[in-house]
Every structure is written in C-alpha cells, then in structure tokens.
Short mmCIF file of C-alpha atoms and ligand atoms in Angstrom, two decimals:
data_model
loop_
_atom_site.label_atom_id
_atom_site.label_comp_id
_atom_site.label_asym_id
_atom_site.label_seq_id
_atom_site.Cartn_x
_atom_site.Cartn_y
_atom_site.Cartn_z
CA MET A 1 14.67 -11.79 -13.79
CA ALA A 2 11.97 -10.44 -11.75
CA GLY A 3 9.19 -11.47 -13.89
CA GLN A 4 10.35 -15.31 -13.20
CA LYS A 5 9.85 -14.87 -9.63
CA MET A 6 6.67 -12.86 -9.80
CA LEU A 7 3.08 -12.53 -11.27
CA LYS A 8 2.26 -15.98 -9.92
CA PHE A 9 -1.22 -14.79 -9.23
CA THR A 10 -2.67 -17.09 -11.93
CA THR A 11 -1.26 -20.14 -10.52
CA VAL A 12 -1.08 -19.32 -6.83
CA ASP A 13 -4.18 -18.72 -4.66
CA ARG A 14 -4.28 -16.01 -2.01
CA ASP A 15 -3.59 -17.49 1.27
CA MET A 16 -3.68 -15.86 4.39
CA PRO A 17 -1.76 -17.18 7.55
CA GLU A 18 -3.38 -19.79 9.38
CA LYS A 19 -6.43 -18.32 11.56
CA ARG A 20 -6.76 -20.09 14.91
CA VAL A 21 -10.32 -21.88 15.30
CA PRO A 22 -12.87 -19.69 17.29
CA ASN A 23 -12.97 -22.43 20.31
CA LEU A 24 -9.47 -21.91 20.93
CA ARG A 25 -8.74 -18.49 20.26
CA LYS A 26 -11.63 -17.05 22.26
CA GLN A 27 -9.89 -18.74 25.27
CA ASP A 28 -7.13 -16.41 25.28
CA PHE A 29 -5.85 -12.76 24.36
CA ASN A 30 -3.32 -13.99 21.81
CA GLU A 31 -3.29 -12.89 18.14
CA ILE A 32 -5.71 -14.87 16.06
CA TYR A 33 -3.41 -15.15 12.85
CA ALA A 34 -0.20 -17.46 12.94
CA GLU A 35 3.05 -15.92 11.28
CA TYR A 36 3.77 -17.41 7.57
CA ALA A 37 6.62 -19.70 7.28
CA ARG A 38 9.32 -18.12 4.99
CA ASP A 39 8.41 -20.26 2.02
CA LYS A 40 4.72 -19.18 2.32
CA ALA A 41 5.59 -15.52 2.73
CA ALA A 42 7.88 -15.91 -0.45
CA GLU A 43 5.02 -17.78 -2.36
CA GLN A 44 2.47 -15.12 -1.61
CA ALA A 45 4.54 -12.11 -2.10
CA SER A 46 5.35 -13.74 -5.69
CA ARG A 47 1.82 -13.27 -6.45
CA CYS A 48 2.36 -9.37 -7.18
CA SER A 49 2.02 -8.37 -10.56
CA GLN A 50 4.70 -5.68 -10.07
CA CYS A 51 2.55 -3.00 -11.60
CA GLY A 52 4.13 0.11 -13.27
CA VAL A 53 1.68 2.36 -11.30
CA PRO A 54 1.14 0.44 -8.07
CA TYR A 55 -2.52 1.47 -6.75
CA CYS A 56 -1.59 -0.41 -3.31
CA GLN A 57 1.28 2.05 -2.93
CA SER A 58 -0.78 5.12 -3.54
CA HIS A 59 -3.41 3.96 -1.37
CA CYS A 60 -1.21 3.23 1.84
CA PRO A 61 -1.10 6.62 3.72
CA LEU A 62 2.84 6.17 4.00
CA HIS A 63 3.14 5.42 0.32
CA ASN A 64 5.01 2.13 1.30
CA ASN A 65 7.17 0.82 -1.50
CA ILE A 66 4.91 -2.29 -1.63
CA PRO A 67 6.10 -3.97 -4.84
CA ASP A 68 9.66 -3.74 -4.11
CA TRP A 69 9.52 -5.18 -0.65
CA LEU A 70 7.29 -8.03 -2.09
CA ARG A 71 9.68 -8.79 -4.90
CA LEU A 72 12.69 -8.82 -2.45
CA THR A 73 10.47 -11.19 -0.09
CA ALA A 74 9.78 -13.49 -3.05
CA GLU A 75 13.55 -13.50 -3.95
CA GLY A 76 14.52 -14.54 -0.24
CA ARG A 77 16.17 -11.13 0.25
CA LEU A 78 14.61 -10.26 3.40
CA GLN A 79 16.91 -8.10 5.01
CA GLU A 80 16.80 -5.88 1.98
CA ALA A 81 12.79 -6.01 1.98
CA TYR A 82 13.09 -4.92 5.86
CA GLU A 83 15.52 -1.96 4.89
CA ILE A 84 12.95 -0.71 2.12
CA SER A 85 10.01 -1.21 4.31
CA GLN A 86 11.29 0.70 7.41
CA ALA A 87 12.29 3.41 5.25
CA THR A 88 8.77 4.76 4.73
CA ASN A 89 7.05 3.10 7.70
CA THR A 90 8.25 3.75 11.30
CA PHE A 91 6.23 0.53 12.70
CA PRO A 92 5.59 -1.88 9.87
CA GLU A 93 4.90 -4.83 12.17
CA ILE A 94 2.07 -2.91 13.99
CA CYS A 95 0.63 -1.53 10.68
CA GLY A 96 0.79 -5.05 9.08
CA ARG A 97 -1.29 -6.39 11.79
CA ILE A 98 -3.85 -3.73 12.30
CA CYS A 99 -4.11 -1.47 9.31
CA PRO A 100 -7.69 -1.92 7.68
CA GLN A 101 -5.91 -3.18 4.53
CA ASP A 102 -9.15 -3.86 2.77
CA ARG A 103 -9.88 -0.38 2.71
CA LEU A 104 -6.22 0.76 2.00
CA CYS A 105 -3.41 -1.07 0.03
CA GLU A 106 -5.11 -4.53 -0.61
CA GLY A 107 -8.49 -3.04 -1.29
CA ASN A 108 -6.68 -1.41 -4.28
CA CYS A 109 -4.63 -4.37 -5.42
CA VAL A 110 -5.29 -4.95 -9.19
CA ILE A 111 -4.98 -8.63 -8.86
CA GLU A 112 -8.12 -8.52 -6.49
CA GLN A 113 -10.15 -6.31 -9.27
CA SER A 114 -9.21 -9.07 -11.69
CA GLY A 115 -10.85 -11.38 -9.53
CA HIS A 116 -7.60 -13.43 -8.13
CA GLY A 117 -7.87 -12.25 -4.78
CA THR A 118 -5.35 -9.38 -3.54
CA VAL A 119 -1.93 -10.08 -2.59
CA THR A 120 -1.76 -10.36 1.32
CA ILE A 121 0.25 -7.14 1.70
CA GLY A 122 -0.36 -6.79 5.53
CA SER A 123 0.67 -10.12 6.45
CA VAL A 124 3.81 -10.09 4.42
CA GLU A 125 4.70 -6.58 5.83
CA LYS A 126 4.50 -8.07 9.39
CA TYR A 127 6.20 -11.19 8.51
CA ILE A 128 9.24 -9.14 6.99
CA THR A 129 9.49 -6.94 10.35
CA ASP A 130 9.02 -9.83 12.70
CA THR A 131 11.84 -11.54 11.09
CA ALA A 132 14.02 -8.56 11.10
CA PHE A 133 13.33 -8.48 14.86
CA GLU A 134 14.40 -12.09 15.43
CA GLU A 135 17.24 -11.80 13.25
CA GLY A 136 18.39 -8.69 15.32
CA TRP A 137 18.35 -6.40 12.05
CA VAL A 138 16.39 -4.00 14.09
CA LYS A 139 18.95 -1.89 15.89
CA PRO A 140 18.80 1.20 18.46
CA ILE A 141 18.72 4.59 16.89
CA SER A 142 22.40 5.59 16.83
CA PRO A 143 22.39 8.90 15.37
CA SER A 144 25.79 10.07 13.80
CA VAL A 145 25.96 13.30 15.43
CA GLU A 146 24.23 14.58 18.57
CA ARG A 147 22.50 17.91 18.32
CA ALA A 148 21.83 20.29 21.24
CA GLU A 149 18.40 20.98 20.52
CA SER A 150 15.61 19.39 22.30
CA VAL A 151 11.85 18.59 21.43
CA GLY A 152 9.16 17.58 23.97
CA ILE A 153 6.43 15.30 22.87
CA ILE A 154 3.16 15.16 24.62
CA GLY A 155 1.79 11.82 24.12
CA ALA A 156 3.45 8.40 23.48
CA GLY A 157 0.81 7.04 21.13
CA PRO A 158 2.02 5.89 17.49
CA GLY A 159 1.99 9.70 16.39
CA GLY A 160 4.26 10.84 18.93
CA LEU A 161 6.45 7.69 18.88
CA ALA A 162 6.95 7.98 15.02
CA ALA A 163 8.01 11.65 15.42
CA ALA A 164 10.06 10.57 18.51
CA ASP A 165 12.03 8.10 16.38
CA ARG A 166 12.56 10.55 13.22
CA LEU A 167 14.13 13.17 15.34
CA ARG A 168 16.21 10.96 17.29
CA ARG A 169 17.63 9.53 14.15
CA GLU A 170 18.68 13.31 13.61
CA GLY A 171 20.38 13.51 16.63
CA VAL A 172 17.79 15.81 18.50
CA GLN A 173 17.13 15.21 22.16
CA VAL A 174 13.68 13.82 22.46
CA THR A 175 11.46 13.64 25.82
CA VAL A 176 8.24 11.98 25.38
CA TYR A 177 5.65 12.84 28.30
CA ASP A 178 2.65 10.43 28.71
CA ARG A 179 0.07 10.41 31.55
CA TYR A 180 -0.11 6.47 31.48
CA ASP A 181 2.24 4.19 33.01
CA ARG A 182 3.50 2.68 29.65
CA GLY A 183 3.86 4.21 26.39
CA GLY A 184 2.15 3.13 23.15
CA GLY A 185 -1.30 5.26 23.62
CA LEU A 186 -4.01 3.05 22.07
CA LEU A 187 -1.68 0.59 20.79
CA THR A 188 -1.09 -0.44 24.43
CA TYR A 189 -4.46 0.27 26.41
CA GLY A 190 -7.11 0.50 23.66
CA ILE A 191 -6.44 -2.18 21.05
CA PRO A 192 -6.84 -5.58 22.38
CA GLY A 193 -3.92 -8.24 22.52
CA PHE A 194 -5.89 -10.52 20.06
CA LYS A 195 -5.07 -7.99 17.28
CA LEU A 196 -1.70 -6.67 18.52
CA GLU A 197 0.11 -8.58 21.24
CA LYS A 198 1.59 -6.18 23.59
CA ASP A 199 5.06 -7.83 23.30
CA THR A 200 4.99 -6.12 19.78
CA VAL A 201 4.35 -2.65 21.14
CA MET A 202 6.63 -2.97 24.02
CA GLN A 203 9.72 -4.12 21.92
CA ARG A 204 9.35 -0.79 19.88
CA MET A 205 9.27 0.99 23.40
CA GLN A 206 12.33 -0.69 24.32
CA GLN A 207 14.01 0.14 21.08
CA LEU A 208 13.17 3.69 21.36
CA GLU A 209 14.43 3.74 24.79
CA ASP A 210 17.68 2.05 23.81
CA GLY A 211 18.11 4.72 21.07
CA GLY A 212 18.16 7.59 23.62
CA VAL A 213 14.61 8.76 23.66
CA GLN A 214 13.84 9.82 27.24
CA PHE A 215 10.31 8.87 28.61
CA VAL A 216 8.41 10.75 31.41
CA LEU A 217 5.73 8.61 32.25
CA ASN A 218 2.82 9.07 34.96
CA CYS A 219 2.82 12.88 33.88
CA ASN A 220 -0.53 14.17 33.26
CA VAL A 221 0.32 17.54 31.36
CA GLY A 222 -2.06 20.30 32.75
CA GLU A 223 -2.18 18.67 35.96
CA ASP A 224 1.48 17.22 36.96
CA LEU A 225 3.22 19.50 34.66
CA SER A 226 2.03 22.40 32.92
CA PHE A 227 2.13 23.06 29.01
CA ASP A 228 4.02 26.19 29.63
CA ALA A 229 6.63 24.45 31.57
CA ILE A 230 7.22 21.81 28.64
CA ARG A 231 7.38 24.90 26.38
CA GLY A 232 9.94 26.60 28.39
CA LYS A 233 12.15 23.36 28.51
CA HIS A 234 12.26 22.62 24.69
CA ASP A 235 12.96 24.22 21.47
CA ALA A 236 9.73 22.72 20.17
CA VAL A 237 6.93 21.05 21.44
CA LEU A 238 4.64 18.30 19.50
CA ILE A 239 1.15 17.64 20.93
CA ALA A 240 0.09 14.09 19.99
CA THR A 241 -2.39 13.31 22.68
CA GLY A 242 -5.29 11.51 20.89
CA VAL A 243 -8.84 11.67 21.45
CA TYR A 244 -10.34 10.53 24.76
CA LYS A 245 -13.65 12.09 25.41
CA SER A 246 -16.14 9.35 25.04
CA ARG A 247 -19.43 10.35 23.23
CA ASP A 248 -22.48 9.50 25.74
CA LEU A 249 -26.20 8.55 25.64
CA PRO A 250 -28.75 10.24 27.75
CA ASP A 251 -29.40 8.73 31.18
CA ALA A 252 -26.93 6.28 30.83
CA ASP A 253 -25.16 6.27 33.95
CA ALA A 254 -26.65 3.30 36.10
CA ASP A 255 -24.28 0.99 37.77
CA GLY A 256 -23.26 -1.68 35.16
CA ILE A 257 -23.07 1.00 32.16
CA VAL A 258 -19.58 1.55 31.30
CA ARG A 259 -17.36 3.37 28.86
CA ALA A 260 -15.69 1.10 26.24
CA ILE A 261 -12.08 2.90 26.86
CA ASP A 262 -12.53 2.15 30.58
CA TYR A 263 -13.47 -1.59 29.74
CA LEU A 264 -10.66 -2.06 27.25
CA THR A 265 -7.98 -0.24 29.30
CA ALA A 266 -8.87 -2.42 32.23
CA SER A 267 -8.60 -5.57 30.01
CA ASN A 268 -5.17 -4.71 28.50
CA ARG A 269 -3.98 -3.90 31.94
CA LYS A 270 -5.01 -7.30 33.16
CA SER A 271 -3.20 -8.78 30.13
CA PHE A 272 0.12 -7.06 31.54
CA GLY A 273 -0.72 -8.78 34.75
CA ASP A 274 -1.49 -5.46 36.62
CA ASP A 275 -3.92 -5.22 39.59
CA VAL A 276 -7.05 -3.32 38.30
CA GLU A 277 -9.36 -2.67 41.05
CA GLU A 278 -12.45 -2.18 39.08
CA PHE A 279 -11.65 -5.48 37.32
CA ASP A 280 -11.09 -7.49 40.22
CA SER A 281 -14.25 -6.13 41.72
CA GLY A 282 -16.18 -7.20 38.62
CA GLU A 283 -17.28 -3.78 37.57
CA LEU A 284 -15.25 -4.21 34.25
CA ASN A 285 -15.19 -7.73 34.10
CA ALA A 286 -17.90 -9.50 31.52
CA VAL A 287 -17.36 -12.91 33.12
CA GLY A 288 -20.88 -14.84 33.38
CA LYS A 289 -22.66 -11.35 32.31
CA ARG A 290 -25.32 -10.79 29.42
CA VAL A 291 -23.17 -7.98 27.67
CA VAL A 292 -24.76 -5.55 25.35
CA VAL A 293 -22.27 -3.30 23.47
CA ILE A 294 -23.81 -0.06 21.79
CA GLY A 295 -21.81 1.04 18.47
CA GLY A 296 -20.90 -0.16 15.15
CA GLY A 297 -17.05 0.84 14.94
CA ASP A 298 -13.94 -0.88 15.60
CA THR A 299 -14.01 0.07 19.22
CA ALA A 300 -17.25 -1.85 19.57
CA MET A 301 -15.99 -4.61 17.83
CA ASP A 302 -12.85 -4.73 20.11
CA CYS A 303 -15.35 -4.68 23.08
CA VAL A 304 -17.62 -7.49 21.79
CA ARG A 305 -14.64 -9.95 21.24
CA THR A 306 -12.87 -8.91 24.67
CA ALA A 307 -16.14 -9.69 26.49
CA ILE A 308 -16.41 -13.15 24.75
CA ARG A 309 -12.70 -13.90 26.00
CA GLN A 310 -13.86 -12.78 29.62
CA GLY A 311 -16.39 -15.50 29.72
CA ALA A 312 -19.62 -13.55 29.18
CA GLU A 313 -22.60 -15.59 29.05
CA SER A 314 -24.10 -14.02 25.99
CA VAL A 315 -22.79 -10.63 23.86
CA LYS A 316 -24.92 -8.55 21.59
CA CYS A 317 -23.98 -5.75 19.63
CA LEU A 318 -26.62 -3.07 19.02
CA TYR A 319 -26.01 -1.03 15.62
CA ARG A 320 -28.52 1.54 14.44
CA ARG A 321 -27.77 1.04 10.85
CA ASP A 322 -27.37 -2.34 8.91
CA ARG A 323 -24.38 -4.24 8.24
CA ALA A 324 -23.60 -2.79 4.94
CA ASN A 325 -23.57 0.73 6.41
CA MET A 326 -21.50 0.32 9.66
CA PRO A 327 -18.25 1.90 10.01
CA GLY A 328 -16.28 -1.15 11.43
CA SER A 329 -14.32 -3.30 9.47
CA GLN A 330 -16.05 -6.20 7.78
CA ARG A 331 -13.23 -8.63 8.53
CA GLU A 332 -13.45 -7.90 12.29
CA VAL A 333 -17.45 -8.52 12.14
CA ALA A 334 -16.90 -12.11 10.63
CA ASN A 335 -14.24 -12.64 13.28
CA ALA A 336 -16.75 -11.53 15.96
CA GLU A 337 -19.32 -13.79 14.54
CA GLU A 338 -17.29 -16.76 14.38
CA GLU A 339 -16.45 -16.37 18.08
CA GLY A 340 -20.07 -16.21 19.11
CA VAL A 341 -21.28 -12.60 19.04
CA GLU A 342 -24.71 -11.71 18.16
CA PHE A 343 -25.20 -8.74 15.92
CA VAL A 344 -28.57 -6.91 16.41
CA TRP A 345 -28.73 -4.74 13.17
CA LEU A 346 -31.19 -1.58 12.85
CA SER A 347 -31.49 -1.16 16.76
CA ALA A 348 -30.86 1.35 19.20
CA PRO A 349 -31.39 1.68 23.00
CA ALA A 350 -34.50 3.52 24.03
CA ARG A 351 -33.67 3.52 27.79
CA PHE A 352 -31.78 1.57 30.51
CA GLU A 353 -33.63 -0.49 33.14
CA GLY A 354 -32.70 -0.74 36.76
CA ASP A 355 -30.58 1.21 39.29
CA ALA A 356 -27.86 -1.28 38.63
CA VAL A 357 -28.58 -2.27 35.10
CA THR A 358 -30.93 -5.18 34.20
CA GLY A 359 -31.77 -4.50 30.60
CA VAL A 360 -31.96 -2.08 27.70
CA THR A 361 -35.11 -1.21 26.05
CA VAL A 362 -34.41 -1.50 22.37
CA GLN A 363 -35.87 0.48 19.45
CA LYS A 364 -36.01 -1.09 16.09
CA MET A 365 -35.03 1.09 13.36
CA ARG A 366 -35.47 1.36 9.32
CA LEU A 367 -33.06 3.24 6.93
CA GLY A 368 -34.91 6.29 5.57
CA GLN A 369 -33.75 8.87 3.05
CA PRO A 370 -30.35 9.88 2.68
CA ASP A 371 -29.39 12.86 4.68
CA ALA A 372 -26.97 15.79 3.96
CA THR A 373 -23.98 13.35 3.93
CA GLY A 374 -25.56 11.00 1.66
CA ARG A 375 -25.89 8.37 4.32
CA GLN A 376 -29.29 7.02 4.85
CA ALA A 377 -30.78 8.19 8.12
CA PRO A 378 -32.03 5.47 10.64
CA GLU A 379 -35.64 6.17 11.58
CA VAL A 380 -37.59 4.36 14.66
CA ILE A 381 -40.26 1.76 13.66
CA GLN A 382 -42.91 2.81 16.24
CA GLY A 383 -44.35 0.10 18.54
CA ALA A 384 -41.53 -2.29 17.67
CA ASP A 385 -39.56 -1.85 21.13
CA TYR A 386 -38.55 -4.69 23.02
CA LEU A 387 -36.42 -5.46 26.33
CA GLU A 388 -33.05 -6.98 26.24
CA GLY A 389 -31.86 -8.24 29.33
CA ALA A 390 -28.30 -6.99 30.07
CA ASP A 391 -25.97 -7.11 33.33
CA LEU A 392 -23.13 -5.04 31.56
CA VAL A 393 -23.70 -2.42 28.96
CA ILE A 394 -20.60 -0.91 27.15
CA LYS A 395 -20.96 2.30 25.37
CA ALA A 396 -18.96 2.40 22.25
CA LEU A 397 -20.16 5.53 20.39
CA GLY A 398 -16.90 6.97 19.55
CA PHE A 399 -14.43 9.68 21.01
CA GLU A 400 -14.06 13.29 20.62
CA PRO A 401 -11.31 15.64 21.70
CA GLU A 402 -10.62 16.97 25.12
CA ASP A 403 -10.64 20.61 25.53
CA LEU A 404 -6.97 21.06 25.47
CA PRO A 405 -6.64 24.84 25.61
CA ALA A 406 -9.08 24.91 28.73
CA LEU A 407 -7.54 21.95 30.46
CA TRP A 408 -3.91 23.29 30.00
CA GLY A 409 -4.85 26.84 30.53
CA VAL A 410 -3.18 27.66 27.23
CA GLU A 411 -3.91 31.05 25.50
CA GLY A 412 -3.75 31.14 21.62
CA LEU A 413 -3.76 27.63 20.79
CA GLU A 414 -6.60 27.50 18.31
CA VAL A 415 -8.99 24.59 17.89
CA THR A 416 -11.38 23.73 15.06
CA ARG A 417 -15.28 23.59 15.71
CA TRP A 418 -14.85 20.00 16.32
CA GLY A 419 -12.28 20.79 19.32
CA THR A 420 -9.35 19.16 17.11
CA ILE A 421 -6.33 21.33 17.20
CA LYS A 422 -5.94 23.65 14.11
CA ALA A 423 -2.77 22.62 12.51
CA GLU A 424 -1.24 23.07 9.04
CA PHE A 425 -1.92 20.30 6.82
CA THR A 426 1.60 19.10 5.71
CA THR A 427 3.66 20.55 8.83
CA GLY A 428 1.27 20.09 11.69
CA GLN A 429 2.29 23.68 12.87
CA THR A 430 -0.16 25.07 15.13
CA SER A 431 -1.19 28.76 15.83
CA LEU A 432 1.48 28.81 18.60
CA GLU A 433 5.14 29.34 17.52
CA GLY A 434 7.16 26.31 17.80
CA VAL A 435 4.35 24.14 18.72
CA PHE A 436 3.27 21.37 16.26
CA ALA A 437 0.34 18.73 16.53
CA ALA A 438 0.04 15.37 14.97
CA GLY A 439 -2.45 12.20 14.92
CA ASP A 440 -5.96 11.94 16.35
CA ILE A 441 -5.77 15.21 18.23
CA VAL A 442 -5.57 16.97 14.75
CA ARG A 443 -7.71 14.44 12.52
CA GLY A 444 -10.21 13.41 14.97
CA ALA A 445 -10.62 9.57 15.77
CA SER A 446 -8.68 7.96 12.67
CA LEU A 447 -5.88 5.21 12.17
CA VAL A 448 -2.61 4.03 13.38
CA VAL A 449 -1.13 4.57 9.96
CA TRP A 450 -2.45 8.12 9.78
CA ALA A 451 -0.93 8.93 13.09
CA ILE A 452 2.44 7.60 11.94
CA LYS A 453 2.62 9.64 8.78
CA ASP A 454 1.42 12.70 10.69
CA GLY A 455 4.19 11.98 13.23
CA ARG A 456 6.73 11.61 10.62
CA ASP A 457 5.91 14.67 8.70
CA CYS A 458 5.54 16.98 11.97
CA ALA A 459 9.31 15.67 12.74
CA ASP A 460 10.61 16.89 9.29
CA ALA A 461 8.69 20.26 9.89
CA ILE A 462 10.20 20.42 13.32
CA LEU A 463 13.70 19.73 11.96
CA ASP A 464 13.19 22.54 9.47
CA TYR A 465 12.04 24.83 12.19
CA LEU A 466 14.92 24.06 14.48
CA SER A 467 17.24 24.73 11.51
CA SER A 468 15.78 27.99 10.80
CA ALA A 469 15.75 29.25 14.20
CA ASN A 470 19.32 28.31 14.41
CA ALA A 471 19.95 30.24 11.27
CA VAL A 472 18.08 33.23 12.81
CA ALA A 473 20.17 33.20 16.12
CA ALA A 474 23.37 32.96 14.11
CA GLU A 475 22.73 36.25 12.26
C1 LIG B 501 -10.31 0.32 20.78
C2 LIG B 501 -9.63 0.91 19.66
C3 LIG B 501 -9.34 0.35 18.61
C4 LIG B 501 -8.61 0.70 17.54
N1 LIG B 501 -8.36 -0.14 16.64
C5 LIG B 501 -7.59 0.19 15.48
C6 LIG B 501 -7.14 -0.48 14.39
O1 LIG B 501 -7.52 -1.88 14.40
N2 LIG B 501 -6.50 -0.12 13.43
C7 LIG B 501 -6.10 1.26 13.23
O2 LIG B 501 -5.47 1.67 12.45
N3 LIG B 501 -6.45 2.08 14.27
C8 LIG B 501 -7.40 1.69 15.26
N4 LIG B 501 -7.74 2.48 16.37
C9 LIG B 501 -7.40 3.87 16.21
C10 LIG B 501 -6.03 4.15 16.59
O3 LIG B 501 -5.68 3.52 17.65
C11 LIG B 501 -5.64 5.46 16.85
O4 LIG B 501 -6.13 6.24 15.52
C12 LIG B 501 -4.10 6.06 17.00
O5 LIG B 501 -3.73 5.50 18.22
C13 LIG B 501 -4.03 7.37 17.23
O6 LIG B 501 -2.71 7.74 17.53
P1 LIG B 501 -2.24 8.90 18.19
O7 LIG B 501 -0.77 9.05 18.64
O8 LIG B 501 -2.69 10.21 17.68
O9 LIG B 501 -3.01 8.88 19.74
P2 LIG B 501 -3.21 7.64 20.80
O10 LIG B 501 -2.83 6.36 20.66
O11 LIG B 501 -4.47 8.07 21.56
O12 LIG B 501 -1.92 8.05 21.98
C14 LIG B 501 -2.08 9.59 22.88
C15 LIG B 501 -1.34 9.57 23.92
O13 LIG B 501 -1.24 10.78 24.60
C16 LIG B 501 -1.35 10.59 25.95
N5 LIG B 501 -2.05 11.66 26.49
C17 LIG B 501 -3.27 12.40 26.38
N6 LIG B 501 -3.24 13.38 26.96
C18 LIG B 501 -2.36 13.55 27.76
C19 LIG B 501 -1.97 14.60 28.69
N7 LIG B 501 -2.92 15.67 28.99
N8 LIG B 501 -0.70 14.48 29.25
C20 LIG B 501 0.07 13.37 28.75
N9 LIG B 501 -0.19 12.51 27.97
C21 LIG B 501 -1.48 12.49 27.39
C22 LIG B 501 -2.21 9.32 26.23
O14 LIG B 501 -2.02 8.83 27.43
C23 LIG B 501 -1.70 8.41 24.98
O15 LIG B 501 -0.65 7.50 25.45
C24 LIG B 501 -8.52 2.07 17.34
C25 LIG B 501 -8.84 2.96 18.34
C26 LIG B 501 -9.40 2.38 19.54
C27 LIG B 501 -9.98 3.37 20.40
S1 LIG B 502 0.94 0.57 6.21
FE1 LIG B 502 -1.05 -0.17 6.15
S2 LIG B 502 -1.78 0.74 4.22
FE2 LIG B 502 0.32 0.68 4.23
S3 LIG B 502 1.06 -1.16 3.12
FE3 LIG B 502 1.18 -1.45 5.47
S4 LIG B 502 -0.94 -2.52 5.81
FE4 LIG B 502 -1.23 -1.47 3.74
#
C-alpha cells in the first residue's frame, strides 16, 4: 500500500541534506550540501502526500513525474525511481542541484502550503541520479537502429546537449560544435563548483561521447567555421548558443573593473587546473582585495561567493532595489551572507574612482512609484552619496544575445527586437528551413531546466522534420 509508506509529513519534519559550515565551505569550491544517506532520502521522500493533481509536477518545466519517483524512493525501489525520473529529464542530477526549486516544484508543494515544509524534491532528485551513476544504471546511449540523417548543433550547453541526447537515442548522427574547449556551456564555465561540481557535468559529457555524439570543440562558428558550412553538412541545424553579451555601465572600463562572465570563467578554469593568464596575473583574482559586485541576480550571487573563496579582504554587493525585490534566489543570498558577504541594498554606482580602480562613489536609492511593469522604480536620494573603497569591481548586470545574423553573415535568420532568435514556441523552428533554436538564445537569460525542456522539444520537432523531408524525397 502506497499510503503506508507515504504521507509522513505530519510526523517527519523537512530535513535538507547537511550543509557544510561556512568556515569550512568557503575554503574550497566543492558543493555545500552533502548527499542524503539512503535511509534519509527514503524518509524525506515518504513525506509526499501523493496529490491527485500534483502542483509540483505542473510547476516543473519538464513536468517531471515527481510523486511517482518519490514513492519509489520511499519504497527503496531506486532503480525504478531513476527510470521514471530520467524519462522526462535529461540531466536530473544537475536540475536537482541548481534549479530554483523554491520558485518551481517545491514552491508549489501543498505540504508547504499547509505549513509543514515542502518535500525536498530537488535533493531527492539529485540523490536518485547520483545513485544511478554510482550503481552503473546510467548507460551510454545505444540506439536500436542507426539513421543516415545528421544534425549539427551549435552550442554544447544544456539546451544543445539535451537535444543531442534525444536525437542520438533515435539513431540520428549528431555533431555538437562549441567555441569552448570543454562542453557544458554555463554549467561548465558560468556556474561555480560550490553549486555544481564540474565532475558532475563532465560525467554527462562522457556519457554523450560514449553514446556516439561527436563534439567539435574550440570551434567558434562564424570565425572558425561558417554557419553556411554547418548547414551544408547536416540535414538540420539547432542553434543553442546562449546569451553572452554582458550589459554594461557607462565609464566603467578602468583597470580592475571586470565582467562577471570573464571573472567566473577564469575561476572555473582554475578549478579544472588550467593555466589562466588573467587569473595568475591577479587581474581576475580577488585574493586580498576589497571586492564590490554590482547586480542582484544569480550571477552576482555566484561572483560574491567566488570572491569569498578566493580570499578577498571584503566582499560587498551593491543592488539598487531592496532584498524583497531582488531577482536572485533568497536561498543563495542567505548562503552568501553566512559566508561573509555584505549586501548593500538600495545602492547603485554613480562613478568609479581611479585609473586603476580605487573605489566606487555609491548613490543611495529609495523605491518610488511602480513603473509600467508594476515594479517600484528606484530613485536617487540626493546628497546621500558616499565613497566605497574597492580594488576589484565586478559588473554582474545580466546578459543579452549577440547579434548572430551579423556575426555569422546569415540572411533571413529573423530575430526579435531583443535580439533573441525568433522561433516557434513549441518546435523551435526558425525563419530558415531546417534550422531550429533552443535555450537562452530564444528565451533570453533563463534557467537550465528551461534550456533542457527546449532542447528536448526541438529534438522532437527535428525528428518530425527529418521524417517529413524523407517522405518528400521518397515521393
Ligand atoms: C553565472 C550564472 C549562474 C547561473 N546559475 C543558474 C542556476 O543556479 N540555475 C539555473 O537554472 N540557471 C542558472 N543560470 C542560467 C543557465 O546557466 C542558463 O539559462 C543555461 O545554461 C542556458 O543554456 P543554453 O544551452 O541555452 O546556453 P549556454 O549554457 O550558455 O550554452 C551555450 C553554448 O554555446 C556556445 N556558443 C556560443 N556561441 C557560439 C559560437 N558562435 N560558436 C560555437 N559555440 C558557441 C557557448 O560556448 C556555450 O557553450 C546561470 C547563469 C549564469 C551566467
Ligand atoms: S527539474 Fe527542477 S523544477 Fe523540475 S522537479 Fe527537478 S528540481 Fe524541481
């Protein structure tokens, strides 16, 4: 009886896996949460109330069958739990670690709403797939038939990789092109190890390679290889290049003022043991420095926590709205505060001092009337400026798409007024025949779980496209 094992939320309290204490965790780049022990995972999964209409599932972008894999975990049937979990999610161990669960599945758990504390869905999802890897249940893709058609995927981030996995399972020949020397996109070079250890990403890369996905790395499409050449080589193309143009501030290019993506990429490369000139020279290393990070999103949170781990003298985060109105996850703010980051709410840079930066003149703000979007607009408080000393300023103000049609010299590839690629909502079909697009390059800066969803949907649309092209050719 499922009921005997489940619905324990009235007798079993919510319990996250153990979090390492700040003084220890800030000394390295390892993840901060430990793994559940088997009994603990089963116990926590048994708190699920097995709702007839599970809101957690409907608020997961992948519509993961959460109540079923929680029940199987509670019953100790982990391999079956894994099979169900991986049927809808290409990378459950990654989503379990870095989805903002408080806004998605867990934020909509009815137990939470009844005051008992949400089921720890993300941690159980991570546990199931980590166990599957350890037990050897995760096998390389082995399609039952090989197909002749080939698909070229530009971008080895979660969107491109999710599509590669799904296409390869159907026997399609898949080549993924990426300008970096490693696959994974922002999973590898954006998101720091304390949220997502690099081995976890690399084991997926290995699984895809072992399953026959071809990778062409160090290949900047538009420079090393033209888009047209890729189109000419493959029966269909998927663009999954993400968004990398950093939003900037005026007059913010003195030495010591750096872009978040450069800073995080250098730090992640060091975690792989690479030589990184800009890090070794001190330019992108926070050690011993007074660091000011500008921004209030998840990228800013990752920068402040990276700076702490690099041994900064002090780390301050300037954000022009208040805590309640910041875009970043509250869980990450709490983690950062525990590690010693100081948040300076309602503050924005007015100007930067020094040829090599020595400080930031900070304007104090208050929240005024709501603007057209309904958010209260920040207003400057006149005469309240002050100087904040800084040796390293990190700009973490968000990302925009690069101008792909211009960079790649492609005619007819339509973009929106925000520069994202125009693509059909459910299929990712672009304005060019046989060319699809997925992930951040379509949505704008978003989430890993949405990139996976888009990649999977696009793969299905590409399979339909290949089948209909074959049918036309056979007529
Ligand atoms: C610092 C940071 C922290 C984040 N934290 C989280 C988080 O905690 N949780 C979460 O869900 N999301 C998070 N995100 C967002 C998430 O990483 C993205 O939404 C997701 O990675 C988008 O996937 P994608 O496949 O569309 O693009 P990307 O992951 O950006 O991958 C795109 C790939 O395309 C390649 N590429 C680009 N142009 C070319 C070209 N011309 N030729 C060849 N290759 C090219 C790039 O090298 C890259 O590998 C974070 C983002 C950042 C920046
Ligand atoms: S993929 Fe993300 S939203 Fe969906 S169940 Fe897992 S953690 Fe929750």
